[in-house]
PDB file of C-alpha atoms in Angstrom:
ATOM      1  CA  UNK A   1      81.893-203.237 -53.433  1.00 44.00           C
ATOM      2  CA  UNK A   2      79.772-201.370 -50.837  1.00 49.00           C
ATOM      3  CA  UNK A   3      78.309-198.591 -51.731  1.00 43.00           C
ATOM      4  CA  UNK A   4      79.653-195.161 -50.074  1.00 45.00           C
ATOM      5  CA  UNK A   5      77.024-193.547 -48.583  1.00 48.00           C
ATOM      6  CA  UNK A   6      76.802-190.227 -48.975  1.00 54.00           C
ATOM      7  CA  UNK A   7      74.489-187.291 -46.681  1.00 61.00           C
ATOM      8  CA  UNK A   8      71.315-185.655 -47.888  1.00 66.00           C
ATOM      9  CA  UNK A   9      71.623-182.224 -49.851  1.00 70.00           C
ATOM     10  CA  UNK A  10      69.753-179.560 -50.272  1.00 76.00           C
ATOM     11  CA  UNK A  11      69.824-176.014 -51.511  1.00 77.00           C
ATOM     12  CA  UNK A  12      68.692-172.938 -49.712  1.00 81.00           C
ATOM     13  CA  UNK A  13      68.396-169.460 -51.043  1.00 84.00           C
ATOM     14  CA  UNK A  14      69.569-166.404 -48.801  1.00 88.00           C
ATOM     15  CA  UNK A  15      68.680-162.392 -49.518  1.00 89.00           C
ATOM     16  CA  UNK A  16      70.542-159.921 -48.832  1.00 94.00           C
ATOM     17  CA  UNK A  17      67.946-157.258 -49.601  1.00 92.00           C
ATOM     18  CA  UNK A  18      69.580-153.434 -48.462  1.00 94.00           C
ATOM     19  CA  UNK A  19      68.012-150.332 -48.789  1.00 92.00           C
ATOM     20  CA  UNK A  20      69.277-147.263 -47.057  1.00 93.00           C
ATOM     21  CA  UNK A  21      66.797-144.700 -45.065  1.00 90.00           C
ATOM     22  CA  UNK A  22      68.331-141.274 -43.735  1.00 87.00           C
ATOM     23  CA  UNK A  23      71.794-142.458 -44.291  1.00 89.00           C
ATOM     24  CA  UNK A  24      71.840-145.428 -43.279  1.00 94.00           C
ATOM     25  CA  UNK A  25      71.921-149.128 -44.240  1.00 97.00           C
ATOM     26  CA  UNK A  26      69.928-151.625 -44.338  1.00 96.00           C
ATOM     27  CA  UNK A  27      69.182-155.388 -44.666  1.00 95.00           C
ATOM     28  CA  UNK A  28      65.724-156.942 -43.778  1.00 92.00           C
ATOM     29  CA  UNK A  29      66.162-159.417 -41.617  1.00 93.00           C
ATOM     30  CA  UNK A  30      63.834-162.298 -40.430  1.00 91.00           C
ATOM     31  CA  UNK A  31      64.469-164.354 -36.565  1.00 89.00           C
ATOM     32  CA  UNK A  32      64.136-160.610 -35.160  1.00 87.00           C
ATOM     33  CA  UNK A  33      67.697-159.906 -36.693  1.00 91.00           C
ATOM     34  CA  UNK A  34      69.281-162.861 -36.472  1.00 93.00           C
ATOM     35  CA  UNK A  35      69.242-164.116 -39.748  1.00 94.00           C
ATOM     36  CA  UNK A  36      68.815-163.347 -43.130  1.00 93.00           C
ATOM     37  CA  UNK A  37      65.658-163.967 -45.857  1.00 88.00           C
ATOM     38  CA  UNK A  38      66.188-168.004 -46.568  1.00 84.00           C
ATOM     39  CA  UNK A  39      64.116-170.760 -47.509  1.00 77.00           C
ATOM     40  CA  UNK A  40      63.886-173.668 -50.061  1.00 73.00           C
ATOM     41  CA  UNK A  41      65.054-173.935 -53.598  1.00 66.00           C
ATOM     42  CA  UNK A  42      62.042-175.814 -54.865  1.00 64.00           C
ATOM     43  CA  UNK A  43      61.554-177.408 -58.541  1.00 57.00           C
ATOM     44  CA  UNK A  44      58.422-175.294 -58.800  1.00 58.00           C
ATOM     45  CA  UNK A  45      60.094-172.372 -59.588  1.00 58.00           C
ATOM     46  CA  UNK A  46      61.183-171.884 -62.858  1.00 64.00           C
ATOM     47  CA  UNK A  47      64.699-170.341 -62.027  1.00 72.00           C
ATOM     48  CA  UNK A  48      66.834-169.815 -58.485  1.00 72.00           C
ATOM     49  CA  UNK A  49      66.009-166.038 -59.250  1.00 75.00           C
ATOM     50  CA  UNK A  50      62.275-166.641 -59.110  1.00 76.00           C
ATOM     51  CA  UNK A  51      62.303-169.018 -56.306  1.00 70.00           C
ATOM     52  CA  UNK A  52      64.259-166.615 -54.248  1.00 71.00           C
ATOM     53  CA  UNK A  53      61.578-163.494 -55.216  1.00 75.00           C
ATOM     54  CA  UNK A  54      58.605-166.103 -54.138  1.00 75.00           C
ATOM     55  CA  UNK A  55      60.238-166.720 -50.572  1.00 70.00           C
ATOM     56  CA  UNK A  56      61.471-163.510 -49.990  1.00 69.00           C
ATOM     57  CA  UNK A  57      57.889-161.567 -51.066  1.00 72.00           C
ATOM     58  CA  UNK A  58      55.657-164.510 -48.514  1.00 70.00           C
ATOM     59  CA  UNK A  59      58.770-164.639 -46.057  1.00 61.00           C
ATOM     60  CA  UNK A  60      58.343-160.974 -46.045  1.00 61.00           C
ATOM     61  CA  UNK A  61      55.416-159.503 -47.779  1.00 65.00           C
ATOM     62  CA  UNK A  62      58.360-157.829 -49.769  1.00 67.00           C
ATOM     63  CA  UNK A  63      58.622-157.627 -53.606  1.00 69.00           C
ATOM     64  CA  UNK A  64      62.219-157.137 -55.065  1.00 73.00           C
ATOM     65  CA  UNK A  65      63.339-154.988 -57.233  1.00 73.00           C
ATOM     66  CA  UNK A  66      67.912-155.010 -58.645  1.00 80.00           C
ATOM     67  CA  UNK A  67      68.712-159.102 -57.840  1.00 86.00           C
ATOM     68  CA  UNK A  68      71.843-160.374 -58.603  1.00 89.00           C
ATOM     69  CA  UNK A  69      73.487-163.216 -57.769  1.00 89.00           C
ATOM     70  CA  UNK A  70      76.228-163.360 -55.451  1.00 90.00           C
ATOM     71  CA  UNK A  71      78.054-166.982 -54.294  1.00 86.00           C
ATOM     72  CA  UNK A  72      77.110-170.302 -53.155  1.00 84.00           C
ATOM     73  CA  UNK A  73      78.383-171.207 -49.974  1.00 75.00           C
ATOM     74  CA  UNK A  74      78.278-174.258 -48.611  1.00 74.00           C
ATOM     75  CA  UNK A  75      77.274-174.999 -44.529  1.00 64.00           C
ATOM     76  CA  UNK A  76      77.951-178.153 -42.646  1.00 51.00           C
ATOM     77  CA  UNK A  77      77.757-177.006 -39.915  1.00 55.00           C
ATOM     78  CA  UNK A  78      74.220-176.948 -38.473  1.00 55.00           C
ATOM     79  CA  UNK A  79      71.615-179.463 -37.128  1.00 53.00           C
ATOM     80  CA  UNK A  80      70.168-180.664 -40.018  1.00 54.00           C
ATOM     81  CA  UNK A  81      71.495-184.398 -41.547  1.00 50.00           C
ATOM     82  CA  UNK A  82      71.737-182.562 -44.414  1.00 60.00           C
ATOM     83  CA  UNK A  83      74.230-180.102 -46.066  1.00 74.00           C
ATOM     84  CA  UNK A  84      73.347-176.782 -47.155  1.00 76.00           C
ATOM     85  CA  UNK A  85      74.363-174.980 -50.087  1.00 81.00           C
ATOM     86  CA  UNK A  86      73.533-171.309 -49.880  1.00 81.00           C
ATOM     87  CA  UNK A  87      73.029-169.578 -53.447  1.00 86.00           C
ATOM     88  CA  UNK A  88      73.100-166.130 -52.291  1.00 89.00           C
ATOM     89  CA  UNK A  89      71.385-162.976 -54.334  1.00 91.00           C
ATOM     90  CA  UNK A  90      72.322-159.560 -53.709  1.00 94.00           C
ATOM     91  CA  UNK A  91      69.046-157.049 -53.494  1.00 90.00           C
ATOM     92  CA  UNK A  92      67.878-153.429 -53.708  1.00 89.00           C
ATOM     93  CA  UNK A  93      64.945-151.543 -52.705  1.00 85.00           C
ATOM     94  CA  UNK A  94      63.465-148.374 -50.890  1.00 81.00           C
ATOM     95  CA  UNK A  95      62.271-149.533 -47.478  1.00 74.00           C
ATOM     96  CA  UNK A  96      58.636-149.402 -47.848  1.00 71.00           C
ATOM     97  CA  UNK A  97      57.047-146.495 -45.260  1.00 69.00           C
ATOM     98  CA  UNK A  98      55.131-149.426 -43.610  1.00 69.00           C
ATOM     99  CA  UNK A  99      57.460-151.449 -40.914  1.00 72.00           C
ATOM    100  CA  UNK A 100      57.302-155.329 -41.780  1.00 71.00           C
ATOM    101  CA  UNK A 101      55.799-157.978 -39.841  1.00 71.00           C
ATOM    102  CA  UNK A 102      55.812-160.540 -36.964  1.00 76.00           C
ATOM    103  CA  UNK A 103      59.904-160.957 -36.667  1.00 83.00           C
ATOM    104  CA  UNK A 104      60.866-159.337 -40.216  1.00 86.00           C
ATOM    105  CA  UNK A 105      62.683-156.323 -39.705  1.00 90.00           C
ATOM    106  CA  UNK A 106      65.362-153.647 -41.189  1.00 92.00           C
ATOM    107  CA  UNK A 107      68.123-153.747 -39.302  1.00 95.00           C
ATOM    108  CA  UNK A 108      71.549-151.447 -39.675  1.00 97.00           C
ATOM    109  CA  UNK A 109      74.471-153.571 -41.048  1.00 97.00           C
ATOM    110  CA  UNK A 110      77.208-151.184 -39.267  1.00 98.00           C
ATOM    111  CA  UNK A 111      75.254-153.014 -35.729  1.00 98.00           C
ATOM    112  CA  UNK A 112      77.282-156.409 -37.559  1.00 98.00           C
ATOM    113  CA  UNK A 113      79.886-154.716 -38.733  1.00 99.00           C
ATOM    114  CA  UNK A 114      80.405-151.971 -36.769  1.00 98.00           C
ATOM    115  CA  UNK A 115      83.986-151.763 -37.529  1.00 98.00           C
ATOM    116  CA  UNK A 116      83.216-151.457 -41.039  1.00 98.00           C
ATOM    117  CA  UNK A 117      82.308-147.493 -40.181  1.00 98.00           C
ATOM    118  CA  UNK A 118      84.346-144.986 -40.866  1.00 96.00           C
ATOM    119  CA  UNK A 119      82.420-141.914 -42.079  1.00 95.00           C
ATOM    120  CA  UNK A 120      84.015-140.151 -38.863  1.00 94.00           C
ATOM    121  CA  UNK A 121      87.242-141.159 -38.867  1.00 94.00           C
ATOM    122  CA  UNK A 122      88.240-144.894 -37.896  1.00 95.00           C
ATOM    123  CA  UNK A 123      85.745-146.526 -35.430  1.00 97.00           C
ATOM    124  CA  UNK A 124      87.447-146.601 -31.781  1.00 97.00           C
ATOM    125  CA  UNK A 125      86.038-150.537 -31.610  1.00 97.00           C
ATOM    126  CA  UNK A 126      89.659-151.017 -34.016  1.00 98.00           C
ATOM    127  CA  UNK A 127      91.976-149.651 -31.724  1.00 97.00           C
ATOM    128  CA  UNK A 128      90.287-150.523 -28.402  1.00 96.00           C
ATOM    129  CA  UNK A 129      89.706-153.693 -29.162  1.00 97.00           C
ATOM    130  CA  UNK A 130      89.757-155.196 -32.730  1.00 98.00           C
ATOM    131  CA  UNK A 131      93.953-154.655 -33.104  1.00 98.00           C
ATOM    132  CA  UNK A 132      94.884-155.414 -29.568  1.00 97.00           C
ATOM    133  CA  UNK A 133      93.155-159.467 -29.953  1.00 97.00           C
ATOM    134  CA  UNK A 134      94.069-159.566 -33.487  1.00 98.00           C
ATOM    135  CA  UNK A 135      98.320-158.743 -32.517  1.00 98.00           C
ATOM    136  CA  UNK A 136      97.452-161.388 -29.472  1.00 97.00           C
ATOM    137  CA  UNK A 137      96.566-163.458 -32.202  1.00 97.00           C
ATOM    138  CA  UNK A 138      99.706-163.226 -34.396  1.00 98.00           C
ATOM    139  CA  UNK A 139     101.753-163.079 -30.977  1.00 97.00           C
ATOM    140  CA  UNK A 140     100.638-166.971 -31.233  1.00 96.00           C
ATOM    141  CA  UNK A 141     101.961-168.055 -33.841  1.00 96.00           C
ATOM    142  CA  UNK A 142     104.160-171.170 -33.886  1.00 95.00           C
ATOM    143  CA  UNK A 143     106.855-170.223 -36.371  1.00 98.00           C
ATOM    144  CA  UNK A 144     108.315-166.320 -37.645  1.00 98.00           C
ATOM    145  CA  UNK A 145     106.723-167.624 -40.884  1.00 98.00           C
ATOM    146  CA  UNK A 146     103.463-167.721 -39.621  1.00 98.00           C
ATOM    147  CA  UNK A 147     103.865-164.999 -37.152  1.00 98.00           C
ATOM    148  CA  UNK A 148     104.730-162.188 -40.147  1.00 98.00           C
ATOM    149  CA  UNK A 149     102.157-163.984 -42.166  1.00 98.00           C
ATOM    150  CA  UNK A 150      99.214-163.335 -40.191  1.00 98.00           C
ATOM    151  CA  UNK A 151     100.705-159.559 -39.233  1.00 98.00           C
ATOM    152  CA  UNK A 152     100.503-158.834 -43.039  1.00 98.00           C
ATOM    153  CA  UNK A 153      97.036-160.421 -43.626  1.00 98.00           C
ATOM    154  CA  UNK A 154      95.955-158.396 -40.119  1.00 99.00           C
ATOM    155  CA  UNK A 155      97.932-155.209 -42.476  1.00 98.00           C
ATOM    156  CA  UNK A 156      96.082-155.240 -45.460  1.00 98.00           C
ATOM    157  CA  UNK A 157      93.028-155.679 -43.805  1.00 98.00           C
ATOM    158  CA  UNK A 158      92.522-153.362 -41.697  1.00 98.00           C
ATOM    159  CA  UNK A 159      94.571-150.944 -43.042  1.00 96.00           C
ATOM    160  CA  UNK A 160      97.785-150.369 -40.574  1.00 96.00           C
ATOM    161  CA  UNK A 161     101.153-150.354 -40.283  1.00 95.00           C
ATOM    162  CA  UNK A 162     101.736-147.996 -43.852  1.00 94.00           C
ATOM    163  CA  UNK A 163      98.204-150.148 -45.466  1.00 96.00           C
ATOM    164  CA  UNK A 164      95.765-148.528 -46.795  1.00 94.00           C
ATOM    165  CA  UNK A 165      92.080-148.880 -45.278  1.00 96.00           C
ATOM    166  CA  UNK A 166      90.213-150.822 -48.549  1.00 95.00           C
ATOM    167  CA  UNK A 167      86.467-150.268 -47.841  1.00 96.00           C
ATOM    168  CA  UNK A 168      85.867-153.892 -49.995  1.00 96.00           C
ATOM    169  CA  UNK A 169      88.009-155.899 -47.830  1.00 98.00           C
ATOM    170  CA  UNK A 170      84.801-156.874 -46.017  1.00 98.00           C
ATOM    171  CA  UNK A 171      84.643-160.317 -45.967  1.00 97.00           C
ATOM    172  CA  UNK A 172      88.360-160.937 -45.450  1.00 98.00           C
ATOM    173  CA  UNK A 173      88.571-158.761 -42.369  1.00 99.00           C
ATOM    174  CA  UNK A 174      85.221-160.414 -41.083  1.00 98.00           C
ATOM    175  CA  UNK A 175      86.718-164.408 -41.977  1.00 97.00           C
ATOM    176  CA  UNK A 176      90.338-163.306 -40.509  1.00 98.00           C
ATOM    177  CA  UNK A 177      88.423-162.107 -36.972  1.00 98.00           C
ATOM    178  CA  UNK A 178      86.606-165.818 -37.509  1.00 97.00           C
ATOM    179  CA  UNK A 179      89.724-167.722 -38.050  1.00 97.00           C
ATOM    180  CA  UNK A 180      91.355-165.488 -35.017  1.00 97.00           C
ATOM    181  CA  UNK A 181      88.462-166.934 -32.322  1.00 97.00           C
ATOM    182  CA  UNK A 182      86.596-162.981 -32.058  1.00 97.00           C
ATOM    183  CA  UNK A 183      83.399-163.420 -32.876  1.00 97.00           C
ATOM    184  CA  UNK A 184      80.021-165.946 -31.672  1.00 95.00           C
ATOM    185  CA  UNK A 185      80.152-167.749 -35.524  1.00 95.00           C
ATOM    186  CA  UNK A 186      84.064-168.937 -34.616  1.00 94.00           C
ATOM    187  CA  UNK A 187      82.638-170.663 -31.065  1.00 92.00           C
ATOM    188  CA  UNK A 188      79.698-172.273 -32.819  1.00 91.00           C
ATOM    189  CA  UNK A 189      82.625-174.095 -34.916  1.00 89.00           C
ATOM    190  CA  UNK A 190      84.128-174.833 -32.413  1.00 89.00           C
ATOM    191  CA  UNK A 191      87.296-172.610 -32.760  1.00 91.00           C
ATOM    192  CA  UNK A 192      89.196-171.482 -29.326  1.00 90.00           C
ATOM    193  CA  UNK A 193      87.641-168.098 -28.528  1.00 92.00           C
ATOM    194  CA  UNK A 194      90.194-165.427 -27.456  1.00 88.00           C
ATOM    195  CA  UNK A 195      87.879-162.553 -27.198  1.00 89.00           C
ATOM    196  CA  UNK A 196      85.425-161.969 -28.767  1.00 90.00           C
ATOM    197  CA  UNK A 197      84.283-157.874 -30.572  1.00 96.00           C
ATOM    198  CA  UNK A 198      81.455-156.201 -31.015  1.00 96.00           C
ATOM    199  CA  UNK A 199      78.647-156.727 -33.279  1.00 97.00           C
ATOM    200  CA  UNK A 200      76.006-158.747 -33.584  1.00 97.00           C
ATOM    201  CA  UNK A 201      75.653-162.601 -34.339  1.00 97.00           C
ATOM    202  CA  UNK A 202      73.751-163.572 -37.051  1.00 96.00           C
ATOM    203  CA  UNK A 203      72.396-167.919 -37.708  1.00 93.00           C
ATOM    204  CA  UNK A 204      73.933-170.457 -39.681  1.00 89.00           C
ATOM    205  CA  UNK A 205      76.589-168.406 -42.274  1.00 91.00           C
ATOM    206  CA  UNK A 206      74.711-165.962 -42.512  1.00 94.00           C
ATOM    207  CA  UNK A 207      76.778-162.935 -41.373  1.00 96.00           C
ATOM    208  CA  UNK A 208      79.046-163.925 -44.276  1.00 95.00           C
ATOM    209  CA  UNK A 209      76.616-163.772 -46.259  1.00 95.00           C
ATOM    210  CA  UNK A 210      76.194-160.811 -45.439  1.00 98.00           C
ATOM    211  CA  UNK A 211      79.444-159.686 -45.629  1.00 98.00           C
ATOM    212  CA  UNK A 212      79.455-160.567 -48.810  1.00 96.00           C
ATOM    213  CA  UNK A 213      76.612-158.411 -50.544  1.00 97.00           C
ATOM    214  CA  UNK A 214      78.219-155.517 -48.792  1.00 98.00           C
ATOM    215  CA  UNK A 215      81.775-155.567 -50.718  1.00 97.00           C
ATOM    216  CA  UNK A 216      79.655-156.428 -53.853  1.00 96.00           C
ATOM    217  CA  UNK A 217      77.502-153.638 -53.367  1.00 96.00           C
ATOM    218  CA  UNK A 218      80.994-151.517 -52.050  1.00 95.00           C
ATOM    219  CA  UNK A 219      82.997-152.376 -55.443  1.00 93.00           C
ATOM    220  CA  UNK A 220      79.471-151.801 -57.360  1.00 92.00           C
ATOM    221  CA  UNK A 221      78.507-148.450 -56.704  1.00 89.00           C
ATOM    222  CA  UNK A 222      82.775-147.158 -57.704  1.00 86.00           C
ATOM    223  CA  UNK A 223      82.273-147.992 -61.714  1.00 82.00           C
ATOM    224  CA  UNK A 224      77.924-148.760 -61.779  1.00 83.00           C
ATOM    225  CA  UNK A 225      75.535-146.682 -60.938  1.00 83.00           C
ATOM    226  CA  UNK A 226      73.462-149.025 -59.323  1.00 86.00           C
ATOM    227  CA  UNK A 227      72.506-147.018 -56.500  1.00 88.00           C
ATOM    228  CA  UNK A 228      69.996-145.486 -58.437  1.00 86.00           C
ATOM    229  CA  UNK A 229      67.528-148.452 -56.886  1.00 87.00           C
ATOM    230  CA  UNK A 230      68.154-147.437 -52.595  1.00 91.00           C
ATOM    231  CA  UNK A 231      67.193-143.568 -54.549  1.00 90.00           C
ATOM    232  CA  UNK A 232      63.613-142.198 -54.453  1.00 90.00           C
ATOM    233  CA  UNK A 233      62.027-140.934 -57.743  1.00 91.00           C
ATOM    234  CA  UNK A 234      63.973-137.034 -56.499  1.00 94.00           C
ATOM    235  CA  UNK A 235      66.605-136.500 -54.363  1.00 94.00           C
ATOM    236  CA  UNK A 236      68.801-133.737 -53.498  1.00 94.00           C
ATOM    237  CA  UNK A 237      72.442-134.243 -54.692  1.00 94.00           C
ATOM    238  CA  UNK A 238      73.166-134.001 -50.244  1.00 93.00           C
ATOM    239  CA  UNK A 239      70.917-136.984 -49.986  1.00 93.00           C
ATOM    240  CA  UNK A 240      72.911-138.797 -52.684  1.00 94.00           C
ATOM    241  CA  UNK A 241      76.075-137.966 -51.105  1.00 94.00           C
ATOM    242  CA  UNK A 242      74.469-139.942 -48.035  1.00 95.00           C
ATOM    243  CA  UNK A 243      73.546-142.490 -49.746  1.00 95.00           C
ATOM    244  CA  UNK A 244      76.655-143.643 -51.297  1.00 94.00           C
ATOM    245  CA  UNK A 245      79.166-142.463 -47.971  1.00 95.00           C
ATOM    246  CA  UNK A 246      76.335-144.534 -46.021  1.00 97.00           C
ATOM    247  CA  UNK A 247      77.251-147.802 -48.677  1.00 97.00           C
ATOM    248  CA  UNK A 248      81.048-146.911 -48.645  1.00 95.00           C
ATOM    249  CA  UNK A 249      81.377-146.567 -44.881  1.00 96.00           C
ATOM    250  CA  UNK A 250      83.988-143.805 -45.810  1.00 93.00           C
ATOM    251  CA  UNK A 251      82.554-139.823 -45.933  1.00 92.00           C
ATOM    252  CA  UNK A 252      83.012-138.028 -49.086  1.00 91.00           C
ATOM    253  CA  UNK A 253      84.557-134.508 -50.136  1.00 90.00           C
ATOM    254  CA  UNK A 254      81.338-132.101 -51.226  1.00 90.00           C
ATOM    255  CA  UNK A 255      82.410-130.782 -53.882  1.00 90.00           C
ATOM    256  CA  UNK A 256      84.762-133.038 -55.408  1.00 88.00           C
ATOM    257  CA  UNK A 257      81.686-135.881 -55.045  1.00 89.00           C
ATOM    258  CA  UNK A 258      79.329-132.896 -56.920  1.00 90.00           C
ATOM    259  CA  UNK A 259      81.870-132.548 -59.649  1.00 88.00           C
ATOM    260  CA  UNK A 260      82.611-135.984 -60.181  1.00 85.00           C
ATOM    261  CA  UNK A 261      78.443-136.658 -60.921  1.00 86.00           C
ATOM    262  CA  UNK A 262      78.429-133.634 -63.370  1.00 83.00           C
ATOM    263  CA  UNK A 263      81.658-135.099 -64.879  1.00 82.00           C
ATOM    264  CA  UNK A 264      79.311-138.429 -65.445  1.00 81.00           C
ATOM    265  CA  UNK A 265      75.881-136.853 -66.641  1.00 83.00           C
ATOM    266  CA  UNK A 266      73.928-139.024 -64.133  1.00 85.00           C
ATOM    267  CA  UNK A 267      71.424-136.692 -63.273  1.00 91.00           C
ATOM    268  CA  UNK A 268      69.404-133.943 -64.132  1.00 92.00           C
ATOM    269  CA  UNK A 269      67.486-131.135 -62.175  1.00 92.00           C
ATOM    270  CA  UNK A 270      63.680-131.370 -62.261  1.00 92.00           C
ATOM    271  CA  UNK A 271      63.328-127.538 -62.151  1.00 89.00           C
ATOM    272  CA  UNK A 272      61.811-128.347 -58.412  1.00 90.00           C
ATOM    273  CA  UNK A 273      63.020-127.445 -54.806  1.00 91.00           C
ATOM    274  CA  UNK A 274      62.995-129.007 -51.418  1.00 87.00           C
ATOM    275  CA  UNK A 275      60.177-127.370 -49.795  1.00 77.00           C
ATOM    276  CA  UNK A 276      59.667-127.406 -45.443  1.00 62.00           C
ATOM    277  CA  UNK A 277      63.372-128.237 -44.397  1.00 60.00           C
ATOM    278  CA  UNK A 278      64.994-125.666 -41.803  1.00 64.00           C
ATOM    279  CA  UNK A 279      67.380-124.490 -44.506  1.00 70.00           C
ATOM    280  CA  UNK A 280      67.788-123.669 -47.593  1.00 82.00           C
ATOM    281  CA  UNK A 281      65.912-125.338 -50.158  1.00 87.00           C
ATOM    282  CA  UNK A 282      68.338-127.519 -52.385  1.00 89.00           C
ATOM    283  CA  UNK A 283      67.627-128.394 -56.149  1.00 93.00           C
ATOM    284  CA  UNK A 284      65.309-131.370 -56.919  1.00 96.00           C
ATOM    285  CA  UNK A 285      67.234-133.960 -58.572  1.00 95.00           C
ATOM    286  CA  UNK A 286      66.537-137.750 -60.955  1.00 93.00           C
ATOM    287  CA  UNK A 287      68.620-140.056 -62.748  1.00 90.00           C
ATOM    288  CA  UNK A 288      69.201-139.113 -66.727  1.00 86.00           C
ATOM    289  CA  UNK A 289      66.523-140.778 -68.409  1.00 71.00           C
ATOM    290  CA  UNK A 290      69.003-142.849 -70.806  1.00 75.00           C
ATOM    291  CA  UNK A 291      71.412-143.454 -67.677  1.00 69.00           C
ATOM    292  CA  UNK A 292      68.060-145.752 -66.424  1.00 60.00           C
ATOM    293  CA  UNK A 293      67.646-147.656 -69.901  1.00 61.00           C
ATOM    294  CA  UNK A 294      72.465-148.124 -70.158  1.00 58.00           C
ATOM    295  CA  UNK A 295      72.834-149.191 -66.308  1.00 52.00           C
ATOM    296  CA  UNK A 296      73.377-152.704 -67.333  1.00 47.00           C
ATOM    297  CA  UNK A 297      76.384-151.073 -69.919  1.00 42.00           C
ATOM    298  CA  UNK A 298      79.789-151.331 -68.984  1.00 44.00           C
ATOM    299  CA  UNK A 299      81.295-148.165 -68.436  1.00 43.00           C
ATOM    300  CA  UNK A 300      78.888-145.810 -66.648  1.00 42.00           C
ATOM    301  CA  UNK A 301      80.556-144.772 -63.888  1.00 48.00           C
ATOM    302  CA  UNK A 302      79.492-143.889 -60.091  1.00 47.00           C
ATOM    303  CA  UNK A 303      83.154-143.031 -58.826  1.00 51.00           C
ATOM    304  CA  UNK A 304      83.836-143.206 -55.087  1.00 50.00           C
ATOM    305  CA  UNK A 305      86.001-140.534 -53.711  1.00 50.00           C
ATOM    306  CA  UNK A 306      88.958-140.671 -50.984  1.00 51.00           C
ATOM    307  CA  UNK A 307      88.751-138.374 -47.945  1.00 45.00           C
ATOM    308  CA  UNK A 308      86.523-136.131 -46.517  1.00 39.00           C
TER     309      UNK A 308
END
């Protein structure tokens, strides 16, 4: 019996490294904003996470803080002969004052997903571009059952026809746009294009990986105080609220947000005030030391309020 030839397979580590700077959620990129930091896993590393840290630090001159694994993606659409397994990680950090070197840069993650930013209400791109294209895709269905299925998926994922917008469905929305032939990555896969919606494309499957990281973080900030990884040691409550809003892509009711923070007893006053600002000085806070020690304990919550 002849042996069946097998295609080479290698593992790649990919980092979704997130920071929030001046109210903007930022992701570290390479190749002038076209890719996420990535590199091959080498057996010299004692673990996948150690390999990721070493590669990201060598490629970007930036150290990683909080890290958790996302998912493993099989990307067969590359030019290389080998199949690539992309093992993705989410990392949270504070953006350093010094800009990255070379082709490495911090990018606003809404430049890749402009339809995900609802802080000022529904983005105009939904009504002007995305929803009309998706409706055309729905109408092209070959039978009534498929049409109803597509219509339901659009409604659930994009919050129309009586459905509420769910900020956690980032990946599902991306994959729906991909399937409908509305993003550049779909054209590279050979799918028929029905148009192209705004939003920068990325190399390989990196925008899908970024969508996964965004969804994970949007879900996690509702029940774990991971947001402190993105904050300076001292901050105002407004800065904290703006950071949560930036990640969630939703505006929060100021008083409700502060009430929720107080109920969870996540922060404490430092006794200091802001200085040098144009408005009234604001109290400075820090996360409570016992919260920092217990941040891995399930049940510690940072709830996300609804509406503005």
